[in-house]
JSON list of N, CA and C in Angstrom, two decimals:
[
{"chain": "P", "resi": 7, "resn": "UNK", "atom": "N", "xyz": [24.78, 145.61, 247.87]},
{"chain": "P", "resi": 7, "resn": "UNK", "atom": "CA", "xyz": [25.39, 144.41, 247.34]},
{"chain": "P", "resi": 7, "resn": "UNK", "atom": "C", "xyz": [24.30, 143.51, 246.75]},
{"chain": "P", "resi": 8, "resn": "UNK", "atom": "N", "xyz": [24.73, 142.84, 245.21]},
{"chain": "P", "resi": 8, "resn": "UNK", "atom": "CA", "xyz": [23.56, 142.01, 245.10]},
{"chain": "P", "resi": 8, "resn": "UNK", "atom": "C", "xyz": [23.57, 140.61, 245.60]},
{"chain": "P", "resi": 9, "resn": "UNK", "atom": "N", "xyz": [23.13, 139.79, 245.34]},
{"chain": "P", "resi": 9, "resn": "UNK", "atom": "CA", "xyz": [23.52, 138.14, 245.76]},
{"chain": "P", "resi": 9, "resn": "UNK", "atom": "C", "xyz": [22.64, 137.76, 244.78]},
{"chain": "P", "resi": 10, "resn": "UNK", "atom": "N", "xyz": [24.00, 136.82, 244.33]},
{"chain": "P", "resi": 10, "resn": "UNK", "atom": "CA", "xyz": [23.25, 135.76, 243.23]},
{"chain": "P", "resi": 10, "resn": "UNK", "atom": "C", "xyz": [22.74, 134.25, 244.03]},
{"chain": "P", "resi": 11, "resn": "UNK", "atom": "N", "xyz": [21.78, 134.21, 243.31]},
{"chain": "P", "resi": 11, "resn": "UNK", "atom": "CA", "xyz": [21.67, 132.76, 243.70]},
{"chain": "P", "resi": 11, "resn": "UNK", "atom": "C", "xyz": [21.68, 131.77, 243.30]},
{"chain": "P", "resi": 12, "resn": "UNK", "atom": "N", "xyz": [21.26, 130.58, 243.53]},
{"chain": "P", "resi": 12, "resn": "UNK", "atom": "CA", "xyz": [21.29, 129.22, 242.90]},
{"chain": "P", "resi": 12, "resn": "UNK", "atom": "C", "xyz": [20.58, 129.20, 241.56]},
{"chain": "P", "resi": 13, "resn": "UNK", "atom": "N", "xyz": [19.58, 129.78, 241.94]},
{"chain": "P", "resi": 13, "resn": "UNK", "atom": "CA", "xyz": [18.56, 129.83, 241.05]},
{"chain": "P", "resi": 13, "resn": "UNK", "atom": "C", "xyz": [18.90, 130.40, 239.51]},
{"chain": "P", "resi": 14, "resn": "UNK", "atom": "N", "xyz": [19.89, 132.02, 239.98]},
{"chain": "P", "resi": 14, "resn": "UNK", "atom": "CA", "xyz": [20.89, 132.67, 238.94]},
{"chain": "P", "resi": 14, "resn": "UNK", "atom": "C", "xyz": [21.49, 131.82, 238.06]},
{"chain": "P", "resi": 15, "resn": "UNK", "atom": "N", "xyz": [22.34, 130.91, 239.09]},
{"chain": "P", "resi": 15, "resn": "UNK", "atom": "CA", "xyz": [23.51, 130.18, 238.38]},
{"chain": "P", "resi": 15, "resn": "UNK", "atom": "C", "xyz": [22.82, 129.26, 237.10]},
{"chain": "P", "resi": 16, "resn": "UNK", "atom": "N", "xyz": [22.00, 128.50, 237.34]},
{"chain": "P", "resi": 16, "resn": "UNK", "atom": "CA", "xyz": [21.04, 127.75, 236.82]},
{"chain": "P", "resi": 16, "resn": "UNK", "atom": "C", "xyz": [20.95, 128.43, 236.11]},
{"chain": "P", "resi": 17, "resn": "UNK", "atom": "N", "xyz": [20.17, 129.25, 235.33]},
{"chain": "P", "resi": 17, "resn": "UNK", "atom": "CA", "xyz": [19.57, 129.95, 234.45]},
{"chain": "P", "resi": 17, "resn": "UNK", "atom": "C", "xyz": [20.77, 130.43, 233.44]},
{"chain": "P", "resi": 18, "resn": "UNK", "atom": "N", "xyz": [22.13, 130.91, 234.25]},
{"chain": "P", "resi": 18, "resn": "UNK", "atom": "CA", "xyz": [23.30, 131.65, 233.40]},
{"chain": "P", "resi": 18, "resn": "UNK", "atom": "C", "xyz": [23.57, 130.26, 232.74]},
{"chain": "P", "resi": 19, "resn": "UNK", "atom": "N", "xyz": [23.46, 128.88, 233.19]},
{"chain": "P", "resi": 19, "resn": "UNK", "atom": "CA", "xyz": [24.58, 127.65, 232.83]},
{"chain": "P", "resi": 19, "resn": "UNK", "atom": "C", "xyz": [23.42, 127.53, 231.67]},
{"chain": "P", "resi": 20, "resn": "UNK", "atom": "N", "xyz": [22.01, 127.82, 231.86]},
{"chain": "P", "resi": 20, "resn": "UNK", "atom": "CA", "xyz": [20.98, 127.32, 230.32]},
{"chain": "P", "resi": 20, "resn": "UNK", "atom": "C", "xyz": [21.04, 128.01, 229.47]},
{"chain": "P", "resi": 21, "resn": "UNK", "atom": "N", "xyz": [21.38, 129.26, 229.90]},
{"chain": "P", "resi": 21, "resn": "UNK", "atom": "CA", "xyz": [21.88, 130.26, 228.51]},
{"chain": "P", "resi": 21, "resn": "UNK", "atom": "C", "xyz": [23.00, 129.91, 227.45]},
{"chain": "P", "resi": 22, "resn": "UNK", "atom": "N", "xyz": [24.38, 129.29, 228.47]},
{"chain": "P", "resi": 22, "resn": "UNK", "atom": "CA", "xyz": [25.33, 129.27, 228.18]},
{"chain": "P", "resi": 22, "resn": "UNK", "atom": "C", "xyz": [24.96, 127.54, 227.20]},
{"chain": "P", "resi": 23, "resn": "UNK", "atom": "N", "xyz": [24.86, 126.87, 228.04]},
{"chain": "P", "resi": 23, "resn": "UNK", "atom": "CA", "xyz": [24.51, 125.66, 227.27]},
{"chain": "P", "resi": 23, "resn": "UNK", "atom": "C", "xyz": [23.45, 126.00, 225.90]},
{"chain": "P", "resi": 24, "resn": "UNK", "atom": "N", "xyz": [22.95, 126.21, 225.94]},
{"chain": "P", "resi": 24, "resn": "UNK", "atom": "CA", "xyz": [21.90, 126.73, 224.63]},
{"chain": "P", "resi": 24, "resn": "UNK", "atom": "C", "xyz": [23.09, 127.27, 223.48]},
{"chain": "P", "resi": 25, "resn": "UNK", "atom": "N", "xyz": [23.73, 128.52, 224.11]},
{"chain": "P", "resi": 25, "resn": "UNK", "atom": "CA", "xyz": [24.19, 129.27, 223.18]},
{"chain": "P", "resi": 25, "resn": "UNK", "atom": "C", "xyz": [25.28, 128.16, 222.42]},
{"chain": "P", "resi": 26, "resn": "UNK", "atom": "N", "xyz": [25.81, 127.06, 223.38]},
{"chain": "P", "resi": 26, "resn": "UNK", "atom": "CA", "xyz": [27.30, 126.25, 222.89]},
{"chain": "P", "resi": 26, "resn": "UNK", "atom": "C", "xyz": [26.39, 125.62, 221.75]},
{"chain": "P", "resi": 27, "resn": "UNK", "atom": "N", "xyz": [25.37, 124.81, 222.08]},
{"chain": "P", "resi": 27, "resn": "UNK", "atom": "CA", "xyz": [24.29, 124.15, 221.48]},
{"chain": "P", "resi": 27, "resn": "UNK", "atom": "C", "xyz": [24.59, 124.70, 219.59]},
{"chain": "P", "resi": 28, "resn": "UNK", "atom": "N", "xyz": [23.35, 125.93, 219.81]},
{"chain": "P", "resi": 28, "resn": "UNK", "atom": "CA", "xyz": [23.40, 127.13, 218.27]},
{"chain": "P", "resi": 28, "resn": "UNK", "atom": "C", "xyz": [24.66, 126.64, 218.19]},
{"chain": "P", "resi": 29, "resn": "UNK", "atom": "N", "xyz": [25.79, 127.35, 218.41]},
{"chain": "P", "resi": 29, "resn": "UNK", "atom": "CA", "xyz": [27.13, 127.81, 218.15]},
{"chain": "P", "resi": 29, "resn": "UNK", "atom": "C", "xyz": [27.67, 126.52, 216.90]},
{"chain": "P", "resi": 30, "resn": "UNK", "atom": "N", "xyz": [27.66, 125.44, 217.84]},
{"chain": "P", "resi": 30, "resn": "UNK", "atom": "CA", "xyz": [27.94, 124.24, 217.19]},
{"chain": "P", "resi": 30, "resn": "UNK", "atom": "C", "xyz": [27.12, 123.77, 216.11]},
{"chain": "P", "resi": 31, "resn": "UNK", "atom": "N", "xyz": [25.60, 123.68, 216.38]},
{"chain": "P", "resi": 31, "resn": "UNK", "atom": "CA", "xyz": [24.66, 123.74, 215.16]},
{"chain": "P", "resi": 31, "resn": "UNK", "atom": "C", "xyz": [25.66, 124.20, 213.82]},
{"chain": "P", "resi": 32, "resn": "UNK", "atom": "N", "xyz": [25.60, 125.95, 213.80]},
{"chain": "P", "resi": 32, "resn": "UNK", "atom": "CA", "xyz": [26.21, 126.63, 212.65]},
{"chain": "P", "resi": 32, "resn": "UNK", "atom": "C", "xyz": [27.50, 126.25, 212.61]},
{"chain": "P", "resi": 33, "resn": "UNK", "atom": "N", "xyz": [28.42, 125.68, 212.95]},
{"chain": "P", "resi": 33, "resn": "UNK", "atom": "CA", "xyz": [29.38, 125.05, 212.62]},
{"chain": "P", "resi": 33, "resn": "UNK", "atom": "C", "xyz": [29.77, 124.01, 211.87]},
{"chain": "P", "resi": 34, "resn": "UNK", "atom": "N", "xyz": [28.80, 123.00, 212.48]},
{"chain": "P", "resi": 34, "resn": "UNK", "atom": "CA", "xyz": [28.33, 121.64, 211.06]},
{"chain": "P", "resi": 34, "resn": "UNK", "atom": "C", "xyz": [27.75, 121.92, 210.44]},
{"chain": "P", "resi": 35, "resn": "UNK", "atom": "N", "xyz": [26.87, 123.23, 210.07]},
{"chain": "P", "resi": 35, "resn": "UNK", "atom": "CA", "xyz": [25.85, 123.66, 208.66]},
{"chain": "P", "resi": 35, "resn": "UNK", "atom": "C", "xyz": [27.32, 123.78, 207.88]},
{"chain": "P", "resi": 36, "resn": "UNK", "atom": "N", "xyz": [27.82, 124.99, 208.79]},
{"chain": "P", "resi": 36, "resn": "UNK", "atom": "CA", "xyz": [29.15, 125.51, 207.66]},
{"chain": "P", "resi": 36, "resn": "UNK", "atom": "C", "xyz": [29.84, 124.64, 206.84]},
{"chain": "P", "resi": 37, "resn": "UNK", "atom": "N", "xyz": [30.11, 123.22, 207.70]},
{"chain": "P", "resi": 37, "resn": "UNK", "atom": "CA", "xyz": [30.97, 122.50, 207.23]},
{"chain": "P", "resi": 37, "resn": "UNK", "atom": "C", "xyz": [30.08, 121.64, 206.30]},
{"chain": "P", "resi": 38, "resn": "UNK", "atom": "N", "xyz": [28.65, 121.24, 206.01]},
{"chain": "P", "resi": 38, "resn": "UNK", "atom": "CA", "xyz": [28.01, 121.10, 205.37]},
{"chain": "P", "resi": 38, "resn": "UNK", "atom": "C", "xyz": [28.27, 121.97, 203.81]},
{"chain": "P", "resi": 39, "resn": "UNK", "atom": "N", "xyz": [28.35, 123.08, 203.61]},
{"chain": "P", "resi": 39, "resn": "UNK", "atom": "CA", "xyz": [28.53, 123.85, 202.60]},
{"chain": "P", "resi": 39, "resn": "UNK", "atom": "C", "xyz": [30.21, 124.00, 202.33]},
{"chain": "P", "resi": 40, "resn": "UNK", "atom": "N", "xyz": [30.77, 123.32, 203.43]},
{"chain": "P", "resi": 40, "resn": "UNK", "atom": "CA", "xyz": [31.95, 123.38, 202.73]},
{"chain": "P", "resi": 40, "resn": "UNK", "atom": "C", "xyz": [32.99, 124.14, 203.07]},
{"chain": "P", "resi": 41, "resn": "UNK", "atom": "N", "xyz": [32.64, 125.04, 204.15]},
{"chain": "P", "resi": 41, "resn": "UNK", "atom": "CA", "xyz": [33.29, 125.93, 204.61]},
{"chain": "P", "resi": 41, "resn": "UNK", "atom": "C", "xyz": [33.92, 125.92, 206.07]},
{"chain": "P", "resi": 42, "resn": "UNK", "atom": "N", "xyz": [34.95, 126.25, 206.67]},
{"chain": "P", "resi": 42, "resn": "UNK", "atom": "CA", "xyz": [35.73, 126.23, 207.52]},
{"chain": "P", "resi": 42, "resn": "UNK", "atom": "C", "xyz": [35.81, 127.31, 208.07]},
{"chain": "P", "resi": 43, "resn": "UNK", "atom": "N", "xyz": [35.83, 127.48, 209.47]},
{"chain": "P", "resi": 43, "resn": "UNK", "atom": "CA", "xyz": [36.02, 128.04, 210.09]},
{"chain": "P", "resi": 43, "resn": "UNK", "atom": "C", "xyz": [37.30, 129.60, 209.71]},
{"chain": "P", "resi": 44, "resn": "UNK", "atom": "N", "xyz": [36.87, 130.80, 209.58]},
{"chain": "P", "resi": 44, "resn": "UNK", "atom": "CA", "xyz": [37.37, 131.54, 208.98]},
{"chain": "P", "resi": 44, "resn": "UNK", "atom": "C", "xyz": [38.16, 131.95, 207.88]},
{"chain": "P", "resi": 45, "resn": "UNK", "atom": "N", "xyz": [36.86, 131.02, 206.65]},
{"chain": "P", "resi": 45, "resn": "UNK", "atom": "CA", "xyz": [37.13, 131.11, 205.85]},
{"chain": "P", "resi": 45, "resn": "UNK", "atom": "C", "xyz": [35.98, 131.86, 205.02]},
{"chain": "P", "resi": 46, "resn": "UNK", "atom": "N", "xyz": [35.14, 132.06, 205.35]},
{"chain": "P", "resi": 46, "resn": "UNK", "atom": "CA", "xyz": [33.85, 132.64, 205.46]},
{"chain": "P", "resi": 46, "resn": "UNK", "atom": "C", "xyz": [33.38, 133.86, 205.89]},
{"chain": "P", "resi": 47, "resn": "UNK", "atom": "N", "xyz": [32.53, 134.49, 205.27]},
{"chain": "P", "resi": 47, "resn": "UNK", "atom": "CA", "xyz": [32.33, 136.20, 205.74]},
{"chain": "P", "resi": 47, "resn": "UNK", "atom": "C", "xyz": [30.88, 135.37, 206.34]},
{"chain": "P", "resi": 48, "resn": "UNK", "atom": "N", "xyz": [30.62, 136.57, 207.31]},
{"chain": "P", "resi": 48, "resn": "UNK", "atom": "CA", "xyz": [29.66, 136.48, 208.24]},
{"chain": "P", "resi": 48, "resn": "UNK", "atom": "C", "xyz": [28.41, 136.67, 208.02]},
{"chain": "P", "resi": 49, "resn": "UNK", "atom": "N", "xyz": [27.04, 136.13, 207.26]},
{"chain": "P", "resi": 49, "resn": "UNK", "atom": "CA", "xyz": [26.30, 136.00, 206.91]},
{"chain": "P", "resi": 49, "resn": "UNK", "atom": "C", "xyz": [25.47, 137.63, 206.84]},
{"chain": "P", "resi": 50, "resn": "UNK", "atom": "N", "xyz": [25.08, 138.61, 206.10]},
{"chain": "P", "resi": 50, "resn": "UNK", "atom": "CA", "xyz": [24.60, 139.64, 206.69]},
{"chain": "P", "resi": 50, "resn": "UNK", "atom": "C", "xyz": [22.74, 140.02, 206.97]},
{"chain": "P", "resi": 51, "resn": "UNK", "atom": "N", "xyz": [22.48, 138.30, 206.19]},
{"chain": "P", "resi": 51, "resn": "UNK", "atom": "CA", "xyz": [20.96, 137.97, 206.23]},
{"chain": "P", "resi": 51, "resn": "UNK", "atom": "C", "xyz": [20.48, 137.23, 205.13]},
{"chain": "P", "resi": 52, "resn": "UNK", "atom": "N", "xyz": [19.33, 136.95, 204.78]},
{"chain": "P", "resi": 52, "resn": "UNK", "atom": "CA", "xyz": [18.55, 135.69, 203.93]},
{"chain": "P", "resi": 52, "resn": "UNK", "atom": "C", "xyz": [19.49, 135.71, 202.29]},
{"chain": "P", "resi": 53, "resn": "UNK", "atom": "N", "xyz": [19.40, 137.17, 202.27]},
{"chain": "P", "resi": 53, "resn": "UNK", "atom": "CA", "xyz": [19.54, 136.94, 200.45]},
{"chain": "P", "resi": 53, "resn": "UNK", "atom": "C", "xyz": [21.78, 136.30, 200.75]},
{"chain": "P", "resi": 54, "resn": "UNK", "atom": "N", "xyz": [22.29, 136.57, 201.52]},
{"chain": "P", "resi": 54, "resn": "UNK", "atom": "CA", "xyz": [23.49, 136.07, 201.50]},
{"chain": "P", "resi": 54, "resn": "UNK", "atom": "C", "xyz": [23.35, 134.59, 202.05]},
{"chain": "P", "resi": 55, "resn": "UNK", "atom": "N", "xyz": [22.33, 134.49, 202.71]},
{"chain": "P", "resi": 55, "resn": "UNK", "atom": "CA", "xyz": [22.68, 132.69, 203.22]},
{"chain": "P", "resi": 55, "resn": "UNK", "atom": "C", "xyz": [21.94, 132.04, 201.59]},
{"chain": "P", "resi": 56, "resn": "UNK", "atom": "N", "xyz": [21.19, 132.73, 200.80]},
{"chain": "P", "resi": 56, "resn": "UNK", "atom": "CA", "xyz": [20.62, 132.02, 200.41]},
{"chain": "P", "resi": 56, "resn": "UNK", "atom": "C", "xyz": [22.04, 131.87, 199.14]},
{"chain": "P", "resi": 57, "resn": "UNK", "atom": "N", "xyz": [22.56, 132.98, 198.63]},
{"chain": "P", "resi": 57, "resn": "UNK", "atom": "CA", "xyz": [23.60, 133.54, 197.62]},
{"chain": "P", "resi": 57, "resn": "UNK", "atom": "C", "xyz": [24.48, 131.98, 198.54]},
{"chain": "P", "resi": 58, "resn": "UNK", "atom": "N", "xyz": [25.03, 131.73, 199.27]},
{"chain": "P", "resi": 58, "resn": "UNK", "atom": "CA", "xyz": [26.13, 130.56, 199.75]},
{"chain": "P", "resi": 58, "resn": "UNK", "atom": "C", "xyz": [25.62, 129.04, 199.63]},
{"chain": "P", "resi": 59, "resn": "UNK", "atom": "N", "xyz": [24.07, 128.79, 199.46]},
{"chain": "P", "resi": 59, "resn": "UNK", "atom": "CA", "xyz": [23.31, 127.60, 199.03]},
{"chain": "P", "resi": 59, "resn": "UNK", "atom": "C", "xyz": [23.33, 127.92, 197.75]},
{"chain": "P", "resi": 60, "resn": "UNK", "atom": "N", "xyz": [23.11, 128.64, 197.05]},
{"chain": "P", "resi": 60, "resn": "UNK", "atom": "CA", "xyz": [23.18, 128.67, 195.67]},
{"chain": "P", "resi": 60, "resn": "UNK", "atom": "C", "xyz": [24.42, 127.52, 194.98]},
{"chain": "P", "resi": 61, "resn": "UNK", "atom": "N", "xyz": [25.73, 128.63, 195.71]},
{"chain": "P", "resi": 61, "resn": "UNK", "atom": "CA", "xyz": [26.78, 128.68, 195.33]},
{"chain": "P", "resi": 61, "resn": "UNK", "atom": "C", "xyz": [27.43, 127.15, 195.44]},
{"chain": "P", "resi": 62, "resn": "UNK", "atom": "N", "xyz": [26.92, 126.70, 196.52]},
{"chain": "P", "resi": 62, "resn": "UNK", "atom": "CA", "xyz": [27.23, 124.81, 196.81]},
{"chain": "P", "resi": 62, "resn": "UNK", "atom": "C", "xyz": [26.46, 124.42, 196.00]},
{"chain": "P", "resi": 63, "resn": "UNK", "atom": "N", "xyz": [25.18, 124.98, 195.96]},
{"chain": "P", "resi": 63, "resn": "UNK", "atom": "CA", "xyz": [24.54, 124.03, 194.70]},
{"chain": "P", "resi": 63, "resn": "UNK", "atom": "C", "xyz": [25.18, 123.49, 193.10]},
{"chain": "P", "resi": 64, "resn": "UNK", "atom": "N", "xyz": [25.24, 124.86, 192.68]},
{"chain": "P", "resi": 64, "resn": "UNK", "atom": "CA", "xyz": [26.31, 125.04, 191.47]},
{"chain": "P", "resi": 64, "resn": "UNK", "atom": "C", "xyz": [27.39, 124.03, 191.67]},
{"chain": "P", "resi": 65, "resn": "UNK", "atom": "N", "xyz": [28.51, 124.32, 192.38]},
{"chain": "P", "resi": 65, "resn": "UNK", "atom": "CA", "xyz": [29.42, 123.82, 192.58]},
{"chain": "P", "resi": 65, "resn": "UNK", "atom": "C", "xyz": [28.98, 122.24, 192.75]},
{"chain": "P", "resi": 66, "resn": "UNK", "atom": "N", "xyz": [28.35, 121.46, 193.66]},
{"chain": "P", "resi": 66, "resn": "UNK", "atom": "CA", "xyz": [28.28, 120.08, 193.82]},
{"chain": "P", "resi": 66, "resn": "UNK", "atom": "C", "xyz": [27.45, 119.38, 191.99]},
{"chain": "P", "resi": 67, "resn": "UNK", "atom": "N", "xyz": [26.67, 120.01, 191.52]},
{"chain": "P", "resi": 67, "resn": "UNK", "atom": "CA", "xyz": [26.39, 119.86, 190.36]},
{"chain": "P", "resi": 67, "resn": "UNK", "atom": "C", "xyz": [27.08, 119.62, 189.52]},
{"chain": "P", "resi": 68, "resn": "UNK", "atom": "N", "xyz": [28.35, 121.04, 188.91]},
{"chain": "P", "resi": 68, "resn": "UNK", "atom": "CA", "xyz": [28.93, 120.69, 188.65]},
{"chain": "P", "resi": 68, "resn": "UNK", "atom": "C", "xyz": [29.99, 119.75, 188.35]},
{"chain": "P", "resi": 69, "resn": "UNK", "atom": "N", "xyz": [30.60, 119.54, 189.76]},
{"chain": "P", "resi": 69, "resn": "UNK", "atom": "CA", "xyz": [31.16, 118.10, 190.41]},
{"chain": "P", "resi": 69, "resn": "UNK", "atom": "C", "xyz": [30.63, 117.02, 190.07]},
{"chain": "P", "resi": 70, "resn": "UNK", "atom": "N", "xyz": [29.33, 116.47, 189.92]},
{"chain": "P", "resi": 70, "resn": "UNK", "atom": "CA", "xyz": [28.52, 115.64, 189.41]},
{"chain": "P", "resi": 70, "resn": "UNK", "atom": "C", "xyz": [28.66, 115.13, 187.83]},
{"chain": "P", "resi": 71, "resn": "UNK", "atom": "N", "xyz": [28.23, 116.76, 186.77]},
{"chain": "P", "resi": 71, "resn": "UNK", "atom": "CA", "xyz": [28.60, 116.99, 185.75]},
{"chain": "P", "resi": 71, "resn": "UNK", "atom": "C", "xyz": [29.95, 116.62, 185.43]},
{"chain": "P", "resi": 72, "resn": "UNK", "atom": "N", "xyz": [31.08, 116.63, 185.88]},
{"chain": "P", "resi": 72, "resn": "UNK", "atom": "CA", "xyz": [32.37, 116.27, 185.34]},
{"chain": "P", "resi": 72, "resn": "UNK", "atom": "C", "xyz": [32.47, 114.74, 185.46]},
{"chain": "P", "resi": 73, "resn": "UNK", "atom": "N", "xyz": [31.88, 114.22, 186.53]},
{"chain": "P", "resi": 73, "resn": "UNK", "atom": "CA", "xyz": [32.10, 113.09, 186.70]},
{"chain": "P", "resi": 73, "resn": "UNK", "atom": "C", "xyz": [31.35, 112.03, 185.72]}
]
């Protein structure tokens, strides 16, 4: 049998807190660019995060431009 300890618990609750932390981070980036919660494909690395800053760029420019 194992036994967790105090010490365990602690450590699982800093993981968990950390991870809510990130989680939420990328949530207000998203909504920064404009995007909502599953409305969005899942980043597959640099050249796509960078391809979705592009793409706000353009777009808020534009927006600018008309105005």
């Amino acid at each position: 049998m194992v036994e967790i300890t105090f010490e365990d618990v602690e450590i699982a609750l800093k993981i968990l807190t950390e991870f809510q932390r990130k989680a939420y981070k990328v949530r207000r980036m998203l909504r920064k660019f404009g995007l909502s919660e599953g409305t969005y494909r899942v980043p597959r690395g640099m050249e796509d995060i960078m391809q979705m800053v592009l793409e706000t760029y353009r777009a808020k420019r534009e927006k600018e431009e008309d105005s």
